Amino acid sequence: MPGFGGKQLEMDGSIDDKSEDSPSSSGSSQPQNLSTVVHTITAVPTAIPNQPVQVQSVIQPTQQSVIQAAGQIQTVQVEEDGEGHLVRTDPDIEKRREILSRRPSYRKILNELSSAEAPGIAKIEEDKEEEAAITSIQTTIPSYVQTSGQYGGYCIKEPTEPPSHQLPIIYGPPVPLPPARMQDSSKVRGIGDASQDSSSYKKVTAGQTIQIAAANQNELTTQGLQTITMTNAGQGAVTAAAMPAGTTIVQYTQGDGSQQFVTVPVSISPAGEVQAYQIRAPSSLPAGVVMATPTGITSPQQLAEESARKRELRLMKNRVAARECRKKKKEYVKCLENRVAVLEQQNKALIEELKQLKDLYCHKNE
DNA sequence: TCAGATCATCGTCAGGTGCG
DNA sequence: CGCACCTGACGATGATCTGA
């Protein structure tokens, strides 16, 4: 597993360089306490557990040696394995291997790395985004939403002064939608075309993604709500299987850029009754994800819709998690590359130092 | 210019891990 | 033990490169 490599590179079989590779020391790290060097050991970092440490100087197995790198001295127990390799046998190794046998978290690893680095490298902080400000919102589904699952176009009128932290109420008559805006949800999403209409009514795309854009960006931003994207069932990223007809995912972006997701079942009665749902932020969901709980689901169809909604929510969360994971992985790889650069630099400096000392020693003997 | 190769990105699934 | 989260693996898709 690639994810294990970096951790083992640091923890297993290599010099523990927690404090030796800060970026600030890059290029300027010179060993200071050379008089304390008993043996100079070059430990080759390896991703393979139990890989023997390659020892350049001649030392005896089971001998206490002192590794000195970038001013840090460390005692290392070295033993010979069955194949003539010299292997580190620190008492901590077993414990470390045990820890490393678990799947690592890029966040944890990077934080560990960062804690050993200079402050220049940013840690990946736990998401401390504020809890969703929206705790109790009444969403009203317009009666003209077609029960086939395909929305007709409709207008959204933003309240002149919407209450703080509340979604705008969707209402208004159906409006024919331009086909071009119904083609690609990815293009539709993020449209905040405030310049397009000066009126308080908005055209909203239907079929794939419906966005509720702010006419006055500042107005909504100050209320912590910028855009709302409604993803309809059966199209785009939401498959028909995942989202039965009449189920809607509402995604909106707050002023700070954090995304919020709401799943809203749209079961409009043939009579056109509007069903209201209470939107809340349950404790089981992470910050930023709120769940719309329909009141009084009893029929099997509604149960199926409920399970489909749950599935869609799970997929959405996993999608976000995958994105986060990839982001972390990239940062982690970058961090490792920086470490490699720093260590190469230090290795160079140490080799140079050794060379100079050897020359000095030879000259003294002569 | 175009077809194929290569690469990057993304969504989804499955399985491991941590935690209450 | 169940749930939520994390992450490797896989396939799909689009962008870019390359040689004919």
XYZ file of C-alpha atoms (C1' of nucleotides) in Angstrom:
406
model
C 0.000 0.000 0.000
C 1.467 3.314 -0.968
C 0.003 4.936 2.071
C 2.175 2.924 4.359
C 5.413 3.727 2.666
C 5.989 7.160 4.020
C 5.275 6.193 7.556
C 7.607 3.292 7.451
C 10.180 5.385 5.775
C 10.228 7.530 8.814
C 9.681 5.005 11.514
C 11.214 1.807 10.424
C 14.800 1.110 9.648
C 15.824 4.660 9.146
C 17.274 7.282 11.326
C 14.624 8.840 13.394
C 14.947 12.326 12.066
C 12.129 14.033 13.821
C 14.019 17.146 14.605
C 16.679 17.132 12.015
C 14.883 18.025 8.894
C 13.096 21.197 9.506
C 12.968 23.286 6.367
C 14.762 26.054 8.134
C 17.703 23.747 8.530
C 17.689 22.896 4.886
C 20.952 23.612 3.229
C 22.479 25.079 6.332
C 22.504 22.076 8.569
C 26.014 21.315 9.653
C 26.934 18.788 12.251
C 28.173 20.517 15.346
C 29.234 17.870 17.840
C 31.518 15.821 15.708
C 33.694 14.934 18.614
C 30.931 12.775 19.942
C 30.746 10.607 16.871
C 31.708 7.074 17.605
C 30.621 5.527 14.350
C 29.108 7.144 11.354
C 26.194 5.141 10.135
C 24.315 5.793 6.983
C 20.866 4.431 7.353
C 19.036 4.057 4.104
C 15.383 4.837 4.489
C 13.249 2.009 3.319
C 9.605 1.320 2.994
C 10.039 -2.331 3.767
C 9.727 -3.406 7.345
C 12.641 -5.366 8.746
C 14.846 -4.078 5.986
C 18.344 -4.113 7.348
C 20.027 -0.846 7.985
C 22.991 -0.470 5.713
C 26.018 0.331 7.756
C 28.952 1.839 5.984
C 31.441 1.907 8.756
C 32.687 -1.269 10.264
C 30.915 -1.974 13.495
C 30.309 -5.059 15.464
C 26.890 -6.634 15.707
C 25.018 -6.063 18.936
C 27.035 -3.017 19.486
C 25.824 0.278 20.766
C 26.476 2.853 18.146
C 25.770 6.496 18.056
C 24.114 7.971 15.055
C 24.742 11.598 14.687
C 22.888 13.489 12.097
C 22.430 17.208 11.913
C 23.490 17.664 15.448
C 21.249 15.036 16.924
C 22.721 12.023 18.576
C 20.788 8.851 18.875
C 21.626 5.504 20.294
C 20.791 2.578 18.100
C 20.950 -1.071 18.919
C 22.289 -3.063 15.993
C 22.142 -6.811 15.617
C 22.949 -9.220 12.886
C 20.154 -11.204 11.421
C 20.424 -14.684 10.002
C 21.565 -13.501 6.613
C 24.410 -11.396 7.748
C 22.486 -8.173 7.665
C 22.749 -5.683 10.421
C 19.348 -4.826 11.735
C 18.228 -2.203 14.146
C 16.630 -3.677 17.186
C 15.445 -0.694 19.107
C 13.095 -1.583 21.898
C 10.596 0.769 20.342
C 10.629 -0.957 16.986
C 8.133 -3.603 17.918
C 5.787 -1.042 19.297
C 6.190 1.083 16.238
C 5.543 -1.819 13.912
C 2.445 -2.586 15.829
C 1.273 0.943 15.373
C 2.223 0.928 11.746
C 0.351 -2.238 11.025
C -2.756 -0.155 11.225
C -3.869 1.828 8.287
C -2.439 5.305 8.588
C -4.340 8.486 8.298
C -2.758 10.985 6.007
C -3.907 13.698 8.316
C -2.298 12.091 11.324
C 0.881 11.290 9.449
C 1.191 14.744 8.037
C 0.506 16.288 11.383
C 3.192 14.141 12.905
C 5.562 15.133 10.179
C 4.602 18.743 10.511
C 5.066 18.715 14.242
C 8.628 17.680 13.664
C 9.099 20.275 10.999
C 9.584 23.942 11.311
C 6.455 25.983 11.623
C 6.680 26.714 7.954
C 4.795 23.599 7.036
C 1.157 23.910 7.645
C -0.641 21.247 9.529
C -3.819 19.748 8.299
C -6.203 20.934 10.878
C -9.244 19.056 11.838
C -12.127 20.656 10.126
C -13.253 23.165 12.601
C -15.890 24.583 10.424
C -18.675 25.948 12.389
C -21.627 23.785 12.864
C -24.263 24.360 10.311
C -25.896 27.518 11.255
C -29.162 26.225 9.936
C -30.751 24.214 12.642
C -34.395 24.400 11.925
C -35.623 25.409 8.548
C -38.959 24.951 7.043
C -38.670 24.027 3.375
C -41.772 24.248 1.319
C -41.966 22.203 -1.843
C -43.954 23.953 -4.517
C -47.079 22.236 -5.601
C -46.220 22.574 -9.249
C -43.310 20.210 -8.973
C -44.253 17.354 -11.222
C -44.783 14.045 -9.572
C -42.886 12.319 -12.394
C -39.716 13.497 -10.813
C -38.993 16.009 -13.493
C -39.286 19.502 -12.311
C -40.904 22.079 -14.385
C -39.087 25.295 -14.282
C -40.151 27.695 -11.675
C -39.151 30.924 -10.211
C -37.726 31.459 -6.848
C -38.380 34.600 -5.057
C -35.999 35.450 -2.356
C -37.567 36.983 0.634
C -36.927 40.632 0.774
C -35.426 40.152 4.163
C -34.961 36.467 4.740
C -34.493 35.521 8.337
C -30.940 34.878 9.273
C -29.699 31.335 8.561
C -32.783 30.316 6.753
C -33.218 28.987 3.301
C -35.248 31.141 1.006
C -38.719 29.917 0.472
C -39.274 28.492 -2.975
C -42.461 29.552 -4.546
C -43.885 30.953 -7.726
C -45.364 29.720 -10.965
C -43.666 27.241 -13.323
C -41.389 28.842 -15.832
C -40.208 27.264 -19.104
C -36.527 26.647 -18.906
C -33.955 27.283 -21.578
C -32.742 23.866 -22.738
C -29.130 24.934 -22.682
C -29.234 25.391 -18.959
C -30.572 21.923 -18.448
C -27.763 20.104 -20.221
C -24.937 19.931 -17.804
C -25.274 20.128 -14.104
C -21.613 20.902 -13.698
C -22.071 23.988 -15.745
C -25.218 24.934 -14.015
C -23.757 24.620 -10.574
C -22.105 27.674 -9.303
C -24.066 30.082 -11.366
C -24.665 33.112 -9.363
C -25.830 35.229 -12.162
C -26.925 38.198 -10.241
C -26.504 40.512 -13.152
C -28.888 38.569 -15.247
C -32.007 39.672 -13.514
C -32.590 42.654 -11.473
C -35.917 41.417 -10.284
C -36.322 39.356 -7.212
C -37.421 36.342 -9.264
C -34.876 33.819 -10.446
C -35.012 31.313 -13.217
C -33.940 27.957 -11.937
C -32.799 25.053 -14.006
C -34.632 21.831 -13.694
C -33.979 18.220 -14.475
C -30.465 17.937 -13.168
C -29.420 20.703 -10.937
C -31.369 23.619 -9.789
C -29.550 26.510 -8.404
C -30.947 29.239 -6.355
C -28.698 32.153 -6.935
C -28.560 35.303 -5.003
C -29.683 38.464 -6.657
C -27.741 40.389 -4.137
C -24.667 38.442 -3.287
C -23.780 40.609 -0.384
C -27.178 40.277 1.040
C -26.988 36.532 1.145
C -23.393 36.382 2.123
C -24.039 38.334 5.187
C -26.624 35.780 6.052
C -24.227 32.935 5.544
C -25.921 31.636 2.463
C -24.752 32.118 -1.060
C -26.090 29.516 -3.391
C -28.378 26.584 -3.300
C -28.134 23.737 -5.749
C -30.958 21.292 -6.097
C -30.060 18.051 -7.774
C -33.008 16.277 -9.172
C -33.495 12.550 -9.340
C -32.546 10.369 -12.217
C -30.028 12.539 -13.943
C -26.474 13.606 -13.693
C -24.614 12.339 -10.709
C -27.816 11.237 -9.129
C -28.983 8.059 -10.728
C -32.530 6.976 -11.027
C -31.821 4.023 -8.830
C -30.230 6.134 -6.216
C -32.836 8.774 -6.225
C -36.374 7.828 -6.944
C -38.600 10.219 -8.701
C -39.473 13.119 -6.558
C -36.419 13.054 -4.343
C -34.233 16.062 -4.279
C -30.802 16.808 -2.976
C -30.343 20.389 -2.059
C -26.803 21.592 -1.920
C -26.018 25.086 -0.882
C -22.882 26.990 -0.251
C -22.451 29.231 2.691
C -20.659 32.466 2.702
C -17.469 30.873 3.972
C -17.488 28.442 1.069
C -18.522 25.429 3.095
C -21.035 23.245 1.380
C -24.231 22.064 2.908
C -26.346 19.184 1.718
C -29.978 18.590 2.281
C -31.954 15.660 1.017
C -35.543 16.531 0.494
C -38.171 14.012 -0.488
C -40.613 15.509 -2.896
C -43.805 13.601 -2.705
C -46.456 15.887 -3.894
C -49.919 14.536 -3.703
C -51.974 14.364 -6.879
C -54.042 17.098 -5.433
C -50.989 19.217 -5.453
C -50.619 19.451 -1.739
C -47.407 20.898 -0.563
C -45.514 18.765 1.877
C -43.266 20.479 4.331
C -40.131 18.989 5.833
C -38.235 19.919 8.878
C -34.578 20.348 8.145
C -32.321 19.756 11.047
C -28.703 18.983 11.818
C -28.646 15.615 13.548
C -25.730 14.769 15.720
C -24.929 11.709 13.630
C -24.150 13.806 10.619
C -21.005 15.815 10.236
C -21.087 19.530 10.359
C -22.357 20.824 7.111
C -24.758 18.021 6.374
C -28.309 18.374 7.414
C -31.078 15.905 6.943
C -34.605 16.608 5.930
C -36.951 14.391 7.799
C -40.333 13.968 6.221
C -43.153 13.751 8.614
C -45.245 10.641 8.559
C -43.639 8.223 6.078
C -45.559 5.007 6.122
C -45.994 3.537 2.653
C -43.464 1.126 1.152
C -42.772 3.559 -1.605
C -41.887 6.210 0.878
C -39.695 3.766 2.711
C -37.918 2.983 -0.533
C -37.500 6.645 -1.152
C -36.137 7.053 2.323
C -33.551 4.324 1.816
C -32.644 5.781 -1.530
C -32.192 9.127 0.089
C -29.976 7.611 2.701
C -27.923 5.967 0.018
C -27.577 9.198 -1.861
C -26.512 10.975 1.289
C -23.956 8.278 1.948
C -22.617 8.559 -1.572
C -22.429 12.283 -1.279
C -20.534 12.106 1.974
C -18.199 9.517 0.556
C -17.645 11.698 -2.480
C -16.623 14.552 -0.252
C -14.501 12.231 1.873
C -12.708 10.931 -1.201
C -11.974 14.455 -2.277
C -10.614 15.281 1.137
C -8.568 12.118 1.200
C -6.990 12.906 -2.152
C -6.244 16.395 -1.047
C -4.571 15.091 2.097
C -2.653 12.544 0.111
C -1.308 15.212 -2.179
C -0.165 17.316 0.730
C 1.359 14.276 2.337
C 3.315 13.426 -0.813
C 4.476 17.012 -1.053
C 5.613 16.848 2.538
C 7.532 13.656 1.863
C 9.178 15.186 -1.172
C 10.287 18.095 0.954
C 11.728 15.692 3.470
C 13.584 13.845 0.764
C 15.069 17.088 -0.450
C 16.101 18.091 3.046
C 17.597 14.703 3.828
C 19.503 14.635 0.579
C 20.921 17.998 1.423
C 21.905 16.857 4.875
C 23.417 13.685 3.531
C 25.491 15.708 1.159
C 26.678 17.941 3.953
C 27.542 14.974 6.125
C 29.515 13.309 3.378
C 31.381 16.513 2.801
C 32.055 16.846 6.506
C 33.317 13.314 6.697
C 35.599 13.929 3.788
C 37.078 16.995 5.408
C 37.581 15.201 8.690
C 39.285 12.316 6.974
C 41.614 14.707 5.210
C 42.351 16.453 8.474
C 43.026 13.171 10.174
C 45.357 12.016 7.430
C 47.280 15.261 7.499
C 47.698 15.052 11.242
C 49.067 11.542 10.994
C 51.543 12.646 8.420
C -5.646 16.222 -38.744
C -6.638 12.238 -36.296
C -6.316 7.977 -33.749
C -4.148 5.949 -29.985
C -1.455 6.480 -25.681
C -0.897 8.624 -21.433
C -2.168 11.206 -17.527
C -5.187 13.495 -14.160
C -9.356 13.686 -11.849
C -13.491 12.008 -10.082
C -17.162 8.868 -8.233
C -18.064 4.560 -6.276
C -17.242 0.359 -3.753
C -15.180 -2.443 -0.321
C -12.741 -3.185 3.588
C -10.071 -1.498 7.548
C -10.068 1.512 11.634
C -11.564 4.305 15.531
C -14.907 5.434 18.779
C -18.959 5.603 21.659
C -21.082 -4.110 18.195
C -22.687 -0.703 15.154
C -21.737 3.412 12.956
C -19.037 6.918 10.735
C -14.882 7.838 8.651
C -10.710 6.899 5.873
C -8.433 5.149 2.005
C -6.914 1.721 -1.695
C -8.674 -0.052 -5.886
C -11.210 0.234 -9.978
C -13.540 2.144 -13.845
C -15.189 6.253 -16.408
C -14.189 10.523 -18.470
C -11.845 14.408 -20.268
C -7.442 16.750 -21.395
C -3.016 16.524 -23.357
C 0.661 14.455 -25.953
C 2.584 11.998 -29.839
C 3.413 9.734 -34.024
C 1.581 8.614 -38.555
